[in-house]
Amino acid sequence: MKSIPIQELLPYLPHRPPMVWVDEVTKFSSTDGECLVMIKADALYMSSNGLRASSCLEFIAQAFGFVWSCYLTRTLDPASGPMKRAMLVSFKDAHFARPEVLSQVVPGDVLRVPIEGVRAVGSITAFLGKVFKGEELLCEVQMRTFCE
Amino acid sequence: MIEPAKVFHSLQEAGDCLSRDWVIPADLPYFEGHFPGNPIFPAVGIVDASICVLSSVLSDPGLTAPVILVAKFTHPLVPGDQVRIDCKNLNGREWSVEWIKGSAKPYASLRIEVGT
């Protein structure tokens, strides 16, 4: 699948720069998907010590939002409008790489953010999200979001 | 780029030993894009601020949070909201952090396993 630049998907989510942290959608389906983050020095997800652990949570939440938007608009219903509301309801079992690993994330790195096991009940959607640099796992978390 | 210790410097000031009162500043860097015309304090900011408060409470500037066991975000928090952030030790390295606004139930609650 040809990757989809996030600029094409901005109309479907309320996030705007500098809070758009994901760059491309590379896969999407009703249950799985994947996004890429191209690390930039001045982005809000960075600190002087490299990548903040918490930023991985936002990568995953946004990756889900953009993957889901792709599925809705490019598979399910091309006439789907933008999400009126999209928010993180909860997460659990968030595990992060050690600070010395996160500090080695530098501008120019590409992070892979796979989303797995998407299951929706009404307006609540649950899924597993991960963040990888190469083969190294930086974060793993179970999330629930509200979208309508 | 966000340096939590600078962005949330006002949370480092000592209050009651296990809580902080805070008015969410309107100039936090998140609000420009989250969301234009409808600013909402994002979960990532709540997580960073919670870790800053624990760092202050425990007098450990190098504190980290390698595991967040649970986090719930019940109601949106917006610029100008006056909140009380309550910390409670649950068991060894496990802490509860609750964001209270008025007398309502927590707007956000987290169970964080701290490291150094």
GROMACS .gro file of C-alpha atoms in nm:
model
  264
    1MET     CA    1   0.000   0.000   0.000
    2LYS     CA    2   0.124   0.349  -0.082
    3SER     CA    3   0.162   0.552   0.234
    4ILE     CA    4  -0.080   0.838   0.296
    5PRO     CA    5   0.067   1.172   0.410
    6ILE     CA    6  -0.104   1.300   0.719
    7GLN     CA    7  -0.185   1.632   0.549
    8GLU     CA    8  -0.446   1.445   0.343
    9LEU     CA    9  -0.615   1.326   0.661
   10LEU     CA   10  -0.611   1.645   0.868
   11PRO     CA   11  -0.971   1.733   0.777
   12TYR     CA   12  -1.090   1.424   0.965
   13LEU     CA   13  -0.932   1.496   1.306
   14PRO     CA   14  -0.934   1.816   1.515
   15HIS     CA   15  -0.558   1.814   1.583
   16ARG     CA   16  -0.353   2.087   1.419
   17PRO     CA   17   0.018   2.171   1.423
   18PRO     CA   18   0.213   2.178   1.648
   19MET     CA   19   0.002   1.893   1.795
   20VAL     CA   20   0.004   1.675   1.482
   21TRP     CA   21   0.279   1.433   1.574
   22VAL     CA   22   0.228   1.152   1.319
   23ASP     CA   23   0.352   1.187   0.959
   24GLU     CA   24   0.219   0.899   0.747
   25VAL     CA   25  -0.029   0.614   0.751
   26THR     CA   26   0.129   0.304   0.595
   27LYS     CA   27  -0.142   0.041   0.663
   28PHE     CA   28  -0.505   0.040   0.765
   29SER     CA   29  -0.792  -0.204   0.802
   30SER     CA   30  -1.087  -0.250   1.035
   31THR     CA   31  -0.865  -0.417   1.296
   32ASP     CA   32  -0.505  -0.305   1.239
   33GLY     CA   33  -0.293  -0.030   1.099
   34GLU     CA   34   0.039   0.145   1.117
   35CYS     CA   35   0.176   0.498   1.111
   36LEU     CA   36   0.522   0.649   1.089
   37VAL     CA   37   0.669   0.937   1.288
   38MET     CA   38   0.967   1.121   1.138
   39ILE     CA   39   1.148   1.265   1.437
   40LYS     CA   40   1.211   1.640   1.420
   41ALA     CA   41   1.433   1.835   1.658
   42ASP     CA   42   1.190   2.113   1.740
   43ALA     CA   43   0.872   1.907   1.773
   44LEU     CA   44   0.677   1.925   2.098
   45TYR     CA   45   0.730   1.552   2.162
   46MET     CA   46   1.103   1.608   2.212
   47SER     CA   47   1.292   1.736   2.515
   48SER     CA   48   1.658   1.814   2.575
   49ASN     CA   49   1.693   1.449   2.685
   50GLY     CA   50   1.554   1.307   2.360
   51LEU     CA   51   1.206   1.162   2.328
   52ARG     CA   52   0.976   1.200   2.631
   53ALA     CA   53   0.818   0.868   2.729
   54SER     CA   54   0.475   1.028   2.748
   55SER     CA   55   0.501   1.136   2.383
   56CYS     CA   56   0.466   0.772   2.282
   57LEU     CA   57   0.112   0.775   2.424
   58GLU     CA   58   0.017   1.064   2.196
   59PHE     CA   59   0.183   0.893   1.897
   60ILE     CA   60  -0.032   0.588   1.958
   61ALA     CA   61  -0.356   0.780   2.016
   62GLN     CA   62  -0.303   0.987   1.702
   63ALA     CA   63  -0.197   0.683   1.500
   64PHE     CA   64  -0.524   0.516   1.589
   65GLY     CA   65  -0.720   0.828   1.495
   66PHE     CA   66  -0.558   0.855   1.154
   67VAL     CA   67  -0.574   0.479   1.084
   68TRP     CA   68  -0.942   0.479   1.178
   69SER     CA   69  -1.007   0.783   0.959
   70CYS     CA   70  -0.846   0.601   0.667
   71TYR     CA   71  -1.059   0.295   0.723
   72LEU     CA   72  -1.379   0.499   0.752
   73THR     CA   73  -1.319   0.722   0.453
   74ARG     CA   74  -1.134   0.491   0.215
   75THR     CA   75  -1.300   0.157   0.281
   76LEU     CA   76  -1.624   0.187   0.473
   77ASP     CA   77  -1.784   0.510   0.354
   78PRO     CA   78  -1.603   0.764   0.134
   79ALA     CA   79  -1.869   1.018   0.230
   80SER     CA   80  -1.776   1.000   0.599
   81GLY     CA   81  -1.737   1.344   0.748
   82PRO     CA   82  -1.481   1.455   1.004
   83MET     CA   83  -1.498   1.323   1.358
   84LYS     CA   84  -1.696   1.566   1.571
   85ARG     CA   85  -1.517   1.458   1.887
   86ALA     CA   86  -1.217   1.233   1.945
   87MET     CA   87  -1.063   1.188   2.288
   88LEU     CA   88  -0.860   0.944   2.489
   89VAL     CA   89  -1.085   0.789   2.753
   90SER     CA   90  -0.836   0.565   2.931
   91PHE     CA   91  -0.529   0.349   2.897
   92LYS     CA   92  -0.374   0.070   3.095
   93ASP     CA   93  -0.052  -0.129   3.119
   94ALA     CA   94   0.164   0.140   2.960
   95HIS     CA   95   0.526   0.023   2.958
   96PHE     CA   96   0.807   0.248   2.843
   97ALA     CA   97   1.167   0.191   2.741
   98ARG     CA   98   1.436   0.308   2.980
   99PRO     CA   99   1.530   0.679   2.968
  100GLU     CA  100   1.871   0.596   2.822
  101VAL     CA  101   1.697   0.425   2.527
  102LEU     CA  102   1.453   0.712   2.472
  103SER     CA  103   1.741   0.960   2.485
  104GLN     CA  104   1.887   0.789   2.177
  105VAL     CA  105   1.587   0.887   1.965
  106VAL     CA  106   1.725   1.171   1.755
  107PRO     CA  107   1.610   1.391   1.466
  108GLY     CA  108   1.597   1.192   1.145
  109ASP     CA  109   1.489   0.870   1.316
  110VAL     CA  110   1.170   0.708   1.191
  111LEU     CA  111   0.943   0.549   1.450
  112ARG     CA  112   0.689   0.284   1.358
  113VAL     CA  113   0.354   0.293   1.541
  114PRO     CA  114   0.147  -0.022   1.482
  115ILE     CA  115  -0.213  -0.040   1.604
  116GLU     CA  116  -0.356  -0.388   1.662
  117GLY     CA  117  -0.675  -0.559   1.774
  118VAL     CA  118  -0.910  -0.268   1.711
  119ARG     CA  119  -1.258  -0.344   1.844
  120ALA     CA  120  -1.537  -0.087   1.862
  121VAL     CA  121  -1.847  -0.095   2.079
  122GLY     CA  122  -2.064   0.207   2.006
  123SER     CA  123  -1.850   0.519   2.029
  124ILE     CA  124  -1.579   0.350   2.236
  125THR     CA  125  -1.291   0.180   2.056
  126ALA     CA  126  -1.023  -0.031   2.225
  127PHE     CA  127  -0.688  -0.131   2.076
  128LEU     CA  128  -0.325  -0.217   2.148
  129GLY     CA  129  -0.062   0.032   2.039
  130LYS     CA  130   0.316   0.010   2.023
  131VAL     CA  131   0.606   0.235   1.925
  132PHE     CA  132   0.923   0.093   1.771
  133LYS     CA  133   1.255   0.239   1.671
  134GLY     CA  134   1.387  -0.028   1.437
  135GLU     CA  135   1.324  -0.352   1.625
  136GLU     CA  136   1.341  -0.187   1.966
  137LEU     CA  137   1.011  -0.146   2.151
  138LEU     CA  138   0.982   0.201   2.306
  139CYS     CA  139   0.626   0.178   2.439
  140GLU     CA  140   0.331  -0.059   2.457
  141VAL     CA  141  -0.016   0.028   2.587
  142GLN     CA  142  -0.382  -0.073   2.578
  143MET     CA  143  -0.602   0.227   2.497
  144ARG     CA  144  -0.969   0.320   2.478
  145THR     CA  145  -1.086   0.620   2.281
  146PHE     CA  146  -1.418   0.793   2.227
  147CYS     CA  147  -1.495   0.896   1.870
  148GLU     CA  148  -1.813   1.026   1.709
  149MET     CA  149   1.025   2.084   2.228
  150ILE     CA  150   0.876   2.062   2.576
  151GLU     CA  151   1.078   2.052   2.898
  152PRO     CA  152   0.821   1.939   3.155
  153ALA     CA  153   1.021   2.078   3.448
  154LYS     CA  154   1.005   2.424   3.288
  155VAL     CA  155   0.655   2.407   3.143
  156PHE     CA  156   0.515   2.288   3.476
  157HIS     CA  157   0.752   2.484   3.699
  158SER     CA  158   0.465   2.619   3.908
  159LEU     CA  159   0.384   2.262   4.008
  160GLN     CA  160   0.725   2.224   4.166
  161GLU     CA  161   0.642   2.472   4.440
  162ALA     CA  162   0.565   2.312   4.771
  163GLY     CA  163   0.203   2.305   4.876
  164ASP     CA  164   0.041   2.057   5.106
  165CYS     CA  165   0.303   1.781   5.108
  166LEU     CA  166   0.101   1.543   4.887
  167SER     CA  167  -0.106   1.780   4.676
  168ARG     CA  168  -0.076   2.084   4.452
  169ASP     CA  169  -0.331   2.352   4.364
  170TRP     CA  170  -0.290   2.472   4.009
  171VAL     CA  171  -0.464   2.693   3.757
  172ILE     CA  172  -0.402   2.547   3.411
  173PRO     CA  173  -0.213   2.823   3.225
  174ALA     CA  174  -0.357   2.937   2.894
  175ASP     CA  175  -0.012   2.964   2.739
  176LEU     CA  176   0.087   2.597   2.757
  177PRO     CA  177   0.238   2.494   2.422
  178TYR     CA  178  -0.024   2.224   2.360
  179PHE     CA  179  -0.323   2.451   2.316
  180GLU     CA  180  -0.237   2.603   1.978
  181GLY     CA  181  -0.307   2.270   1.810
  182HIS     CA  182  -0.517   2.087   2.067
  183PHE     CA  183  -0.752   2.223   1.953
  184PRO     CA  184  -0.778   2.556   1.763
  185GLY     CA  185  -1.075   2.746   1.907
  186ASN     CA  186  -1.147   2.467   2.154
  187PRO     CA  187  -0.837   2.425   2.373
  188ILE     CA  188  -0.827   2.105   2.577
  189PHE     CA  189  -0.540   1.999   2.801
  190PRO     CA  190  -0.426   1.674   2.637
  191ALA     CA  191  -0.369   1.346   2.815
  192VAL     CA  192   0.002   1.366   2.735
  193GLY     CA  193   0.016   1.694   2.928
  194ILE     CA  194  -0.172   1.544   3.222
  195VAL     CA  195   0.078   1.258   3.229
  196ASP     CA  196   0.380   1.491   3.216
  197ALA     CA  197   0.237   1.722   3.481
  198SER     CA  198   0.150   1.427   3.707
  199ILE     CA  199   0.508   1.302   3.688
  200CYS     CA  200   0.633   1.654   3.767
  201VAL     CA  201   0.413   1.665   4.076
  202LEU     CA  202   0.535   1.324   4.192
  203SER     CA  203   0.892   1.437   4.128
  204SER     CA  204   0.831   1.736   4.351
  205VAL     CA  205   0.645   1.543   4.620
  206LEU     CA  206   0.922   1.285   4.636
  207SER     CA  207   1.200   1.545   4.602
  208ASP     CA  208   1.346   1.341   4.319
  209PRO     CA  209   1.422   1.554   4.010
  210GLY     CA  210   1.530   1.245   3.817
  211LEU     CA  211   1.208   1.056   3.881
  212THR     CA  212   1.073   0.852   3.590
  213ALA     CA  213   0.754   0.655   3.531
  214PRO     CA  214   0.850   0.331   3.355
  215VAL     CA  215   0.497   0.192   3.397
  216ILE     CA  216   0.157   0.358   3.409
  217LEU     CA  217  -0.080   0.090   3.528
  218VAL     CA  218  -0.405   0.275   3.462
  219ALA     CA  219  -0.507   0.624   3.350
  220LYS     CA  220  -0.864   0.749   3.314
  221PHE     CA  221  -0.972   1.082   3.169
  222THR     CA  222  -1.331   1.145   3.272
  223HIS     CA  223  -1.389   1.511   3.177
  224PRO     CA  224  -1.192   1.755   2.963
  225LEU     CA  225  -0.967   2.007   3.140
  226VAL     CA  226  -0.930   2.349   2.978
  227PRO     CA  227  -0.714   2.661   3.024
  228GLY     CA  228  -0.806   2.847   3.342
  229ASP     CA  229  -0.941   2.542   3.521
  230GLN     CA  230  -0.845   2.541   3.888
  231VAL     CA  231  -0.751   2.191   3.993
  232ARG     CA  232  -0.608   2.013   4.293
  233ILE     CA  233  -0.367   1.734   4.212
  234ASP     CA  234  -0.365   1.476   4.491
  235CYS     CA  235  -0.091   1.214   4.524
  236LYS     CA  236  -0.124   0.904   4.737
  237ASN     CA  237   0.118   0.619   4.786
  238LEU     CA  238  -0.057   0.289   4.721
  239ASN     CA  239   0.216   0.034   4.761
  240GLY     CA  240   0.589   0.084   4.748
  241ARG     CA  241   0.665   0.242   4.410
  242GLU     CA  242   0.299   0.263   4.307
  243TRP     CA  243   0.129   0.602   4.338
  244SER     CA  244  -0.219   0.734   4.269
  245VAL     CA  245  -0.250   1.083   4.116
  246GLU     CA  246  -0.597   1.237   4.099
  247TRP     CA  247  -0.696   1.563   3.929
  248ILE     CA  248  -0.984   1.718   4.123
  249LYS     CA  249  -1.188   2.017   4.006
  250GLY     CA  250  -1.441   2.148   4.258
  251SER     CA  251  -1.601   1.873   4.459
  252ALA     CA  252  -1.660   1.649   4.162
  253LYS     CA  253  -1.510   1.308   4.109
  254PRO     CA  254  -1.160   1.315   3.962
  255TYR     CA  255  -1.138   1.462   3.613
  256ALA     CA  256  -0.834   1.243   3.561
  257SER     CA  257  -0.684   0.963   3.768
  258LEU     CA  258  -0.362   0.771   3.719
  259ARG     CA  259  -0.181   0.484   3.889
  260ILE     CA  260   0.188   0.530   3.825
  261GLU     CA  261   0.481   0.306   3.908
  262VAL     CA  262   0.777   0.534   3.968
  263GLY     CA  263   1.143   0.469   3.904
  264THR     CA  264   1.456   0.679   3.926
   0.00000   0.00000   0.00000
